[in-house]
XYZ file of C-alpha atoms in Angstrom:
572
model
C 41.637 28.193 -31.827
C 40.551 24.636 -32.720
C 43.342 22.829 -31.935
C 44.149 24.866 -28.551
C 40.271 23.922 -27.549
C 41.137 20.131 -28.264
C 43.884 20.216 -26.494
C 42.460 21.579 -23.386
C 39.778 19.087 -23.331
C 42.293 16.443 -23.683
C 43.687 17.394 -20.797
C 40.672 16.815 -18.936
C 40.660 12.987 -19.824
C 41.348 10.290 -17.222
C 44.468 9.155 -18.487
C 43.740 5.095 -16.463
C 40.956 4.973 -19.066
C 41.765 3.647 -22.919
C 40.436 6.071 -25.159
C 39.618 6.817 -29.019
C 38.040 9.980 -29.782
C 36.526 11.388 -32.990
C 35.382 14.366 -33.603
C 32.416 14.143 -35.993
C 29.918 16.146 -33.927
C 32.149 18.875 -32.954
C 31.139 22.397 -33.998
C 33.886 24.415 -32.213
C 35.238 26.321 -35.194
C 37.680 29.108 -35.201
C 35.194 31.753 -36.365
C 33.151 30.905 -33.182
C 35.391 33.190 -31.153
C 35.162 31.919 -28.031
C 37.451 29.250 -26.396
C 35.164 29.054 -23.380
C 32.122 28.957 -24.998
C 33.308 26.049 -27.241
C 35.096 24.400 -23.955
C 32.086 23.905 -22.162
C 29.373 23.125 -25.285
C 30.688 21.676 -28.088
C 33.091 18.783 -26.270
C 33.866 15.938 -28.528
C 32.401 12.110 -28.530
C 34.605 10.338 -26.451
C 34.488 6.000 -26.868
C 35.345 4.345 -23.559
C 37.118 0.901 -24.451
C 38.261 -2.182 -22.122
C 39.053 -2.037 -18.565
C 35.529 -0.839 -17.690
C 33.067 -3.489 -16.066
C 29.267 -3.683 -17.417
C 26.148 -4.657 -15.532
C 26.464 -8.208 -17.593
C 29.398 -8.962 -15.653
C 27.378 -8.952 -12.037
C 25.723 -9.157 -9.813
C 29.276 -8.086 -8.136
C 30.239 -9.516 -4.587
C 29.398 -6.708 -2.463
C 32.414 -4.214 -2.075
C 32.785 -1.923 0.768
C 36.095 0.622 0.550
C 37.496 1.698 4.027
C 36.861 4.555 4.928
C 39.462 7.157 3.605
C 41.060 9.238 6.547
C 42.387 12.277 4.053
C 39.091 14.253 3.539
C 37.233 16.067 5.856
C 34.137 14.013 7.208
C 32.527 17.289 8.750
C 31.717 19.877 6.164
C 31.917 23.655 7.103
C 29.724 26.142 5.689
C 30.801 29.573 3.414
C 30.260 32.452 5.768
C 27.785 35.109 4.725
C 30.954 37.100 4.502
C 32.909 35.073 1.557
C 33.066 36.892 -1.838
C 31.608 33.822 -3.378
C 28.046 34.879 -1.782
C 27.974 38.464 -2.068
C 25.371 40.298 -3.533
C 27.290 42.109 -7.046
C 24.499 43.931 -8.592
C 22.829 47.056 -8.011
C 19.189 48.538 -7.878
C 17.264 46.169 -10.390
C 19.809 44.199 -12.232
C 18.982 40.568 -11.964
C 21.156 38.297 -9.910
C 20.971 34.505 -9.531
C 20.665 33.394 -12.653
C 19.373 29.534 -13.341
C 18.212 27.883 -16.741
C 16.109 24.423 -16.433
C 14.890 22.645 -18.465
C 11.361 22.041 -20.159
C 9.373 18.553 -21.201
C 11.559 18.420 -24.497
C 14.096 20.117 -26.204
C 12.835 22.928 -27.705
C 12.032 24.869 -24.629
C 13.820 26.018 -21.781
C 13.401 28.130 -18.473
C 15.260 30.806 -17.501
C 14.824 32.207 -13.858
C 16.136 34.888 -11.736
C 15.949 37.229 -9.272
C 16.106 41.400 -8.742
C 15.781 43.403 -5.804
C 17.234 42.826 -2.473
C 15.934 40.047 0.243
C 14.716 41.607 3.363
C 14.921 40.112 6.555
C 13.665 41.102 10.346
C 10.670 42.394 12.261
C 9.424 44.827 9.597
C 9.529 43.858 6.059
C 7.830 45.156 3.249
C 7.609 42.565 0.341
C 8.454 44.305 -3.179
C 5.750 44.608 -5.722
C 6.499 41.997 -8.929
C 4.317 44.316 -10.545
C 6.944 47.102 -10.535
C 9.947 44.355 -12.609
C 9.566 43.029 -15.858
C 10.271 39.519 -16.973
C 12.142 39.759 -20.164
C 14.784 37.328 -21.561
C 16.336 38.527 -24.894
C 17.986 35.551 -26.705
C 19.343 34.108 -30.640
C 21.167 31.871 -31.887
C 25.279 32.271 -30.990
C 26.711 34.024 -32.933
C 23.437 35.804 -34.169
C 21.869 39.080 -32.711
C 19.390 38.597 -29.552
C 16.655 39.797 -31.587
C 13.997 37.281 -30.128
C 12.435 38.379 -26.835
C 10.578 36.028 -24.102
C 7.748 37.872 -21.402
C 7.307 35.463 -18.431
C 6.038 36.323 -14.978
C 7.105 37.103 -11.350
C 6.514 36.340 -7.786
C 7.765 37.143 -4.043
C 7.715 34.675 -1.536
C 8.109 35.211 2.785
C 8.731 32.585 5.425
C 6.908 34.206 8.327
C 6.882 32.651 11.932
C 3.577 33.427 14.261
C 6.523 33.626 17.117
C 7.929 36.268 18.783
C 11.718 36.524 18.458
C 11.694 34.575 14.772
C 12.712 36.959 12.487
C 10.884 36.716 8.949
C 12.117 36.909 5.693
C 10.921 38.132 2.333
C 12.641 37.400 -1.062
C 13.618 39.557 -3.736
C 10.926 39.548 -6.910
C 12.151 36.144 -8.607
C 11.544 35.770 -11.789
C 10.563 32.692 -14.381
C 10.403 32.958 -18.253
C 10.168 30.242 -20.731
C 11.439 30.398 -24.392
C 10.029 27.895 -27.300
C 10.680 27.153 -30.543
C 14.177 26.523 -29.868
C 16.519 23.762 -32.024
C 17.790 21.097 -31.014
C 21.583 20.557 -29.985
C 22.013 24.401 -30.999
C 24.306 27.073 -29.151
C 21.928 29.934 -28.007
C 23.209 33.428 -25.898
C 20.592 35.530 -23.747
C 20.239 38.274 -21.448
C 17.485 38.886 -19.011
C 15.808 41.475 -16.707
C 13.786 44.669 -17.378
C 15.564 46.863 -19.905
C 12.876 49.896 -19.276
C 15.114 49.856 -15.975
C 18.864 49.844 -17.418
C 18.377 46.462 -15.241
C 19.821 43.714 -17.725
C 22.033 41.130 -16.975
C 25.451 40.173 -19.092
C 25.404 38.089 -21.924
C 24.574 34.053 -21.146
C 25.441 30.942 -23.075
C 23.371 27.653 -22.542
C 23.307 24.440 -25.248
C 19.521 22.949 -25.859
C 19.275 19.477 -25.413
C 19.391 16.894 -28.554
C 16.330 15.817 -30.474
C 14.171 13.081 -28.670
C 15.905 10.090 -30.246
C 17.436 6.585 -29.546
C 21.342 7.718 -31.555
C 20.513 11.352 -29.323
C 21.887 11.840 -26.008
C 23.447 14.669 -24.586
C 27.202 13.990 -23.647
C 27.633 14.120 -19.925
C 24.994 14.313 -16.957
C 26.266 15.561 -13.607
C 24.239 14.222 -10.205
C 24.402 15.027 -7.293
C 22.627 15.120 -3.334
C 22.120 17.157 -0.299
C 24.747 19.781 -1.727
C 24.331 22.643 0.860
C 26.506 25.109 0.706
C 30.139 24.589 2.163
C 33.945 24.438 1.686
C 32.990 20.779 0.395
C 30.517 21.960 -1.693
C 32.725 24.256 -3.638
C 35.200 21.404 -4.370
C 32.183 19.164 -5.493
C 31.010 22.052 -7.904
C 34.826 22.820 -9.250
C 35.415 19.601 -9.907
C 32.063 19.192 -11.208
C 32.355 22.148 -13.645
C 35.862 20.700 -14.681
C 33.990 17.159 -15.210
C 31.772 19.724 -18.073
C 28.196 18.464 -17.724
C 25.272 19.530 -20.094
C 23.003 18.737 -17.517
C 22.356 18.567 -13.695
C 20.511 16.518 -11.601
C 20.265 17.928 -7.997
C 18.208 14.781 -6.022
C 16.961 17.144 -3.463
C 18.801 19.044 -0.099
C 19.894 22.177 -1.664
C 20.929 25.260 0.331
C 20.016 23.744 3.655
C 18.938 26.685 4.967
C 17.094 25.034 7.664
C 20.104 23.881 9.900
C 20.091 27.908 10.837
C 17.914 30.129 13.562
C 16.563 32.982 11.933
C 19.444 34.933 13.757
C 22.050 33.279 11.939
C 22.988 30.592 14.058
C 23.719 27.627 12.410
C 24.711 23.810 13.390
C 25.887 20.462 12.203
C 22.641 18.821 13.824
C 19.439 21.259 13.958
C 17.960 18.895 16.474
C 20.841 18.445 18.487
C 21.360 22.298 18.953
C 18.339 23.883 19.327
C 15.963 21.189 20.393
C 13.314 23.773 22.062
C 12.641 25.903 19.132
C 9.031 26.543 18.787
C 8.885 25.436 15.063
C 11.579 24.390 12.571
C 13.382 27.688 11.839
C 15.396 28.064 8.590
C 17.739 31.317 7.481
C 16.880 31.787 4.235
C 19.161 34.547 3.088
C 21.231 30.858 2.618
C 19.205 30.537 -0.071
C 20.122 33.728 -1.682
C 23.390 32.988 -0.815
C 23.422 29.522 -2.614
C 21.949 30.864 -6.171
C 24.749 33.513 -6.106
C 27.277 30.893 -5.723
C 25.922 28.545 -8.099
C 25.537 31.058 -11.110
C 28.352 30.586 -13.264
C 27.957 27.427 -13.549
C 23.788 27.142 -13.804
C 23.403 30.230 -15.788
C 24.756 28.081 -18.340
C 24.058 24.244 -17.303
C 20.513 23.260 -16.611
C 19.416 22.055 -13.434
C 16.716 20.047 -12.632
C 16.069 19.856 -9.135
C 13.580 17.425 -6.955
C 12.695 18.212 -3.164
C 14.421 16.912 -0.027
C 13.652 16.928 3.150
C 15.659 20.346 4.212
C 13.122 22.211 1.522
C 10.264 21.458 3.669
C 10.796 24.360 5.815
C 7.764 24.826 7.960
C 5.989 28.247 8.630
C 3.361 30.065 9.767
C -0.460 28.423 8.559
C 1.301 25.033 8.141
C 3.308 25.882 4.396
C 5.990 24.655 3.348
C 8.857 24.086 0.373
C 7.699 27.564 -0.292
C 11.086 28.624 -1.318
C 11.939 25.506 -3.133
C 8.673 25.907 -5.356
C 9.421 29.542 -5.621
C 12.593 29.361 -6.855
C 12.791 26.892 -9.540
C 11.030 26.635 -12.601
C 9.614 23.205 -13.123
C 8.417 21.650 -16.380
C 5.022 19.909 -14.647
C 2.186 21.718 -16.550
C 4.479 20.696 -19.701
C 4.502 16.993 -18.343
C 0.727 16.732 -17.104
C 1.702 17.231 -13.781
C -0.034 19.574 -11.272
C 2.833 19.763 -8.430
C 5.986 21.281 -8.262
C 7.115 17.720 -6.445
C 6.575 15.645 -9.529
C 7.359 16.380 -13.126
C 9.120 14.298 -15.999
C 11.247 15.908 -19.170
C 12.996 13.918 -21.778
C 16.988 14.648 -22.632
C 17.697 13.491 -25.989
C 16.827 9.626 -26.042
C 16.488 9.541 -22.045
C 13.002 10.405 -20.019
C 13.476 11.378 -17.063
C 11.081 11.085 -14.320
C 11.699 12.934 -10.748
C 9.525 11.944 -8.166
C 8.840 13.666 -4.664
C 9.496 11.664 -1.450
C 7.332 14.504 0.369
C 4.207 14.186 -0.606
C 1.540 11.765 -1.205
C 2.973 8.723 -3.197
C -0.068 6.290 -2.084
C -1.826 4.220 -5.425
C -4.807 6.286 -5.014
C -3.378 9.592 -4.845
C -2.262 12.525 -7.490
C 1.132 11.292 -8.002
C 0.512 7.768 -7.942
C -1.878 8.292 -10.522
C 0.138 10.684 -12.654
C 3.225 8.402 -12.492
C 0.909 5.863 -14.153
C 0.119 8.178 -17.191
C 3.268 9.282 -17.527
C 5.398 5.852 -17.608
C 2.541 4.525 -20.026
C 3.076 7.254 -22.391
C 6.747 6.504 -22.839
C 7.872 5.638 -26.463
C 10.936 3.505 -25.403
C 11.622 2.930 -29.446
C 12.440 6.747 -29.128
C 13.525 7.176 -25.432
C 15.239 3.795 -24.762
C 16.415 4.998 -21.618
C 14.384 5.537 -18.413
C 15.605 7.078 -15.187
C 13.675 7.841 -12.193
C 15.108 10.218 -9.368
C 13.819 11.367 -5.761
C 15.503 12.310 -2.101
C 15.347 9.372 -0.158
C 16.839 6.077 -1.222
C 15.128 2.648 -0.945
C 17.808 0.624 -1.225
C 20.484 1.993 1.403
C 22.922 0.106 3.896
C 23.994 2.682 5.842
C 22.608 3.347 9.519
C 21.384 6.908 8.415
C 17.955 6.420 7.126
C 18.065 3.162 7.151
C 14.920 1.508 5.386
C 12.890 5.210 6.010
C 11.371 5.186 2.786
C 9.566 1.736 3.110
C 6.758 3.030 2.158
C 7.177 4.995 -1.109
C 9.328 1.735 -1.876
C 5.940 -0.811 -1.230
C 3.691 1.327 -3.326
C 5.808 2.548 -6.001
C 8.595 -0.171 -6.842
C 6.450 -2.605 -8.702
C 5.164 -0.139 -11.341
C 8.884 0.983 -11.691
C 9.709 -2.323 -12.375
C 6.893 -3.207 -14.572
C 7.931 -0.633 -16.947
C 11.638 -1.020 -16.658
C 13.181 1.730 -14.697
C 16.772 1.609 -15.960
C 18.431 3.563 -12.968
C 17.226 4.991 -9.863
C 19.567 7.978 -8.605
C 18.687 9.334 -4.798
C 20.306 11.314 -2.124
C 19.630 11.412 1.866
C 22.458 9.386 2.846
C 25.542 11.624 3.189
C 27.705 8.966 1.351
C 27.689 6.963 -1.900
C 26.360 3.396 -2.986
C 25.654 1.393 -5.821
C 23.421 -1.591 -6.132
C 23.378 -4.001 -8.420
C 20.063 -4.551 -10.350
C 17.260 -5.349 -7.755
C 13.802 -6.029 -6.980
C 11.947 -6.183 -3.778
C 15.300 -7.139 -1.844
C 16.414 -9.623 -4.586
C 18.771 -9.723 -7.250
C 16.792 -9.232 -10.489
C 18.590 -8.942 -13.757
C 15.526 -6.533 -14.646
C 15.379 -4.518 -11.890
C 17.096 -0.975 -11.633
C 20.289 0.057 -11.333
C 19.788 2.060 -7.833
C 22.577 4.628 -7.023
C 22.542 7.064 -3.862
C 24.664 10.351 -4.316
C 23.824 12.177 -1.248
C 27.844 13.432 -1.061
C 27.718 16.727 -2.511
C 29.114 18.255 0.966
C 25.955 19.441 3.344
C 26.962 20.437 6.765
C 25.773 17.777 7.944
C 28.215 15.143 8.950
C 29.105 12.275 6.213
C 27.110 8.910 7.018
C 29.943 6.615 8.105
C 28.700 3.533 9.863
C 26.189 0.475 7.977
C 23.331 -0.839 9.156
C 24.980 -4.356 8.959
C 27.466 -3.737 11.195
C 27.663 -5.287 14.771
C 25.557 -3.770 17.031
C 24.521 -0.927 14.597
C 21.126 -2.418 13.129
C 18.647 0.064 14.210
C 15.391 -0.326 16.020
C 12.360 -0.671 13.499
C 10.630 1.720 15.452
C 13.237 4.394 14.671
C 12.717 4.318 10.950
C 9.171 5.713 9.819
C 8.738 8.555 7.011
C 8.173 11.500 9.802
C 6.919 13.453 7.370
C 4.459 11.220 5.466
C 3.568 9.557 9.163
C 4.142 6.113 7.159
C 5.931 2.606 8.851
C 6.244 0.115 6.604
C 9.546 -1.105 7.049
C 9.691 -4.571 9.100
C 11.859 -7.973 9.627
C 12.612 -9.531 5.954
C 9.988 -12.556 5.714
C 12.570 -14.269 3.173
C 15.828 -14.032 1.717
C 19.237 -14.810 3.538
C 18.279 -11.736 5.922
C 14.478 -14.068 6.744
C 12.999 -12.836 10.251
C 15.762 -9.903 10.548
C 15.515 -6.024 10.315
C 19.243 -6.026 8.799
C 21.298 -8.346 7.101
C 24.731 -9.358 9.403
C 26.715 -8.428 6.459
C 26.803 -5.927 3.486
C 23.546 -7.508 1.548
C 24.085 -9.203 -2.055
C 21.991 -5.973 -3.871
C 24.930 -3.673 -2.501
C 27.367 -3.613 -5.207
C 29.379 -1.127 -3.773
C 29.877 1.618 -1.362
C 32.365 4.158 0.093
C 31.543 7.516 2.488
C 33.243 10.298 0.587
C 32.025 13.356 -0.580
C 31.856 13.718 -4.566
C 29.279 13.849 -7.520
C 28.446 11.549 -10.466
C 28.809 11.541 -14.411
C 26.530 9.984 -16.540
C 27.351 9.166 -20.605
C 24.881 7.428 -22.082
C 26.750 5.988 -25.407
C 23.727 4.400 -27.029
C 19.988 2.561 -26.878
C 21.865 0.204 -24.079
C 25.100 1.234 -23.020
C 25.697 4.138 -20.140
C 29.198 4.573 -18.335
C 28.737 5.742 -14.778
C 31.731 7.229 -13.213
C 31.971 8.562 -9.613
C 34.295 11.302 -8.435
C 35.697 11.478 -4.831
C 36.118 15.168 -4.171
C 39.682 14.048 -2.839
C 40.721 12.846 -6.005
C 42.044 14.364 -8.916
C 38.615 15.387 -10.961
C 39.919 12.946 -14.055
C 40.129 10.138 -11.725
C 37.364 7.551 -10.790
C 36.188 6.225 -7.438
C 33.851 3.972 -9.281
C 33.182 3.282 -12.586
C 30.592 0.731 -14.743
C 29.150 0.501 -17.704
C 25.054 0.468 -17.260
C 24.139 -1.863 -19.955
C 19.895 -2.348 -20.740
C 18.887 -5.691 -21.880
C 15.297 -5.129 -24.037
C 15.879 -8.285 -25.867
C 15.473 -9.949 -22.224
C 13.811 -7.173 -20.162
C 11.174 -5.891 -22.935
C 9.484 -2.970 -21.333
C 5.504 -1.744 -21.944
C 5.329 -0.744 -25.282
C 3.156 3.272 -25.116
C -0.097 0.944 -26.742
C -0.022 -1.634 -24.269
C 0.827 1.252 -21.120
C -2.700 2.710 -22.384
C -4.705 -0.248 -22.556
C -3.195 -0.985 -18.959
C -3.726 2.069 -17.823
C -7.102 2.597 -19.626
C -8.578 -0.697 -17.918
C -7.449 0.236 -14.514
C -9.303 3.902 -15.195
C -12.378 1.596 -15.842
């Protein structure tokens, strides 16, 4: 059993890479009994050597690959009719099964939903009252004999217009188990066994110990996913790429580029530009946590808001599905939104930010970003990464420079505490930057990566802002959503009384429209490999590659005393 499981994984390895392996932290053993359980959780260390550039080498003359005429630049959604979105369960037994994670590693989330969605004139929500929350859970290999009570919830995206037809969800449901160990192989079922209603046996892997030698092995991210024949590549090869973790930097099911009827289209605008109100089809949404299942039964995935969750309805809500949906670690992480939260993975703390709500210095998140970043023990998580939808530092035409204004409030506290990397979505293509501040190569600034290629049906962003004839019009770049314009002509800089640079700007490292996903492996307290997968590509190979390498000796960030004492003064 062992040495079949080895050699499967070894298959897996991109064979333009020199590699030495060791196996020291395996724990796939033959009385385990399970080659897939092993496959996907208990992968070896694997060393990266040579032929891999590192951040010390840069800043990198700006790269720009052409663009790739093999893969499809217009994604095409999954019918409602493909087997990969079918409702398989019956009466009660839950369906769309998700773990995420909690603030550290010894808790978890599990989530999921029972009961059929409803969709018309006249719908009746369900009563969470009448469906128990139960997860049943151990150790592998162990009997399930602990047992987790969480609560439930229905949600409805109702339109005060006639013809709209509204939608109620089934009774989702969100339970957290504690106590749990570190690193350690754990199996669960969940739903309401007074109802013959539970689900099949799952299989997730906690996250290591808070630590600077911890780190879990691979981190998938990705952007503006959707749900489409691209998609599906993205996730396969994703799942072959075996990730411990997910990042999903907002735009998941996309449900709003439908009518209510059904109808969907590349460009919502475009298509139906008299609708009275924004519609959205959210069966999509049921449709997407089917699909997704196997993989994030098992996988945590921690997901941040874009702007297709904001899903207007009737009394002015929204993101009411995206909020419903997901568990999110924010009471855990002193936050009191489901747009903002933080969570540590082994030695890295993760902070997700939301693009789509207030991110002014005297408002809630503001405010709570400032507690959180000075309460980060950097001698135990070394590594900080920050995440939200919309990129600041993007040289494509799509969305050019719309975040301005999260970017003029926020950026210098980033920077003053030493963001590592930034990872962000939006733009339906990929980019990395070397490290930069305020428009200027900084050797202490973030790495800042944009992975909005997952494979929405919305068309790939193609054409750069530095292009002839392609800069946009400042006017045509506020935040619509947070009514903000900040963005204007650079005051300085070899881009001084311009909107756009006239060629691909010194903080773009590189950049290539192709739809894919992203591994992260953080090796230690200051080396990461990033490696980016083209969906066209075998899933081994590498569309970009670099090692991420922190400098502290050079870069020192706040220390957790010093973060107080800052933040302490300012509260006084």
């Amino acid at each position: 059993m062992k040495s079949l499981t080895f050699a499967f994984f070894f298959s897996f390895i991109p064979m333009h890479l020199s590699i030495s392996t060791h196996f020291a932290s395996c724990h796939c053993t033959p009385e385990m009994g399970w080659v897939i359980v092993c496959m996907l959780f208990s992968l070896s260390c694997v060393i990266v050597d040579g032929g891999v550039p590192t951040t010390l080498d840069g800043p990198f003359k700006p790269v720009t690959v052409p663009l790739d005429q093999s893969f499809r630049g217009n994604a095409v959604d999954l019918t409602d009719t493909d087997p990969l979105v079918q409702r398989t369960v019956e009466g009660f037994q839950p369906e769309q099964i998700s773990l995420s994670l909690s603030a550290s590693h010894d808790s978890v989330w599990i989530s999921w939903i029972t009961g059929e969605f409803q969709i018309g004139d006249n719908i009746e929500p369900l009563d969470p009252e009448t469906v128990a929350s139960i997860v049943q859970y151990g150790r592998f290999g162990r009997s399930m004999r602990h047992q987790a009570t969480g609560y439930s919830l229905v949600y409805s995206q109702l339109y005060p217009f006639e013809g709209l037809q509204n939608y109620t969800s089934g009774i989702i449901h969100h339970v957290r188990l504690t106590g749990l160990r570190p690193n350690t192989l754990y199996q669960y079922k969940c739903g309401d066994p007074s109802l013959s209603g539970m689900s099949d046996v799952h299989y997730f892997r906690t996250m290591p110990a808070s630590g600077p030698k911890s780190y879990p092995s691979r981190i998938a991210v990705v952007g503006d996913l959707g749900l489409t024949y691209n998609t599906t590549s993205t996730v396969n090869h994703m799942t072959s790429n075996h990730p411990d973790l997910i990042l999903l930097v907002g735009d998941v099911s996309c449900a709003n580029l439908y009518l209510t009827n059904g109808t969907g289209a590349d460009c919502y605008s475009c298509s139906f530009p008299n609708t009275p109100i924004h519609e959205t089809y959210q069966p999509r949404w049921d449709y997407w946590g089917r699909y997704m299942q196997p993989l994030i039964s098992s996988v945590p995935i921690m997901v941040i808001e874009g702007n297709h969750e904001i899903e207007e309805q009737a009394e002015n809500q929204t993101f009411v599905a995206y909020s419903s949906r997901f568990a999110f670690p924010s009471e855990e992480s002193g936050s009191s939104s489901t747009f903002y939260y933080s969570f540590n993975a082994g030695g890295i703390h993760f902070i997700m930010l939301g693009a789509y709500i207030s991110y002014d210095k005297s408002g809630d998140q503001y405010k709570w970003l400032e507690r959180d970043l000075a309460s980060v023990d950097r001698e135990v998580t070394p590594w900080l990464i920050a995440t939200w939808h919309a990129p600041w530092y993007s040289t494509y035409k799509a969305h050019y420079r719309e975040a301005e204004c999260m970017r003029v409030e926020m950026e210098d506290l980033l920077y003053k505490y030493g963001v590592d990397i930034v990872f962000n979505g939006h733009v339906h293509a990929y980019e990395r930057s070397n490290r930069v501040y305020n428009y200027t190569l900084d050797p202490c600034g973030p790495v800042y990566i944009t992975v909005g290629d997952g494979g929405n049906r919305e068309k790939m962003a193609i054409t750069h802002a530095d292009e002839p004839g392609q800069c946009p019009e400042p006017s045509t770049t506020p935040d619509d959503y947070m009514g903000g314009f900040c963005a204007f002509n650079f005051t300085s800089g070899p881009a001084e009384g311009n909107f756009c640079w006239d060629r691909q700007p010194d903080y773009s490292a590189f950049r290539e429209s192709s739809f894919g996903h992203g591994i992260l492996e953080v090796k230690n307290e200051t080396h990461a490999l990033w490696i980016w997968h083209r969906n066209q590509d075998f899933y081994g190979s590498a569309g970009d590659e670099i090692y991420i390498v922190r400098e502290p000796q050079n870069c020192p960030p706040i220390k957790p005393e010093e973060g107080a004492k800052i933040f302490n003064f300012k509260m006084h």
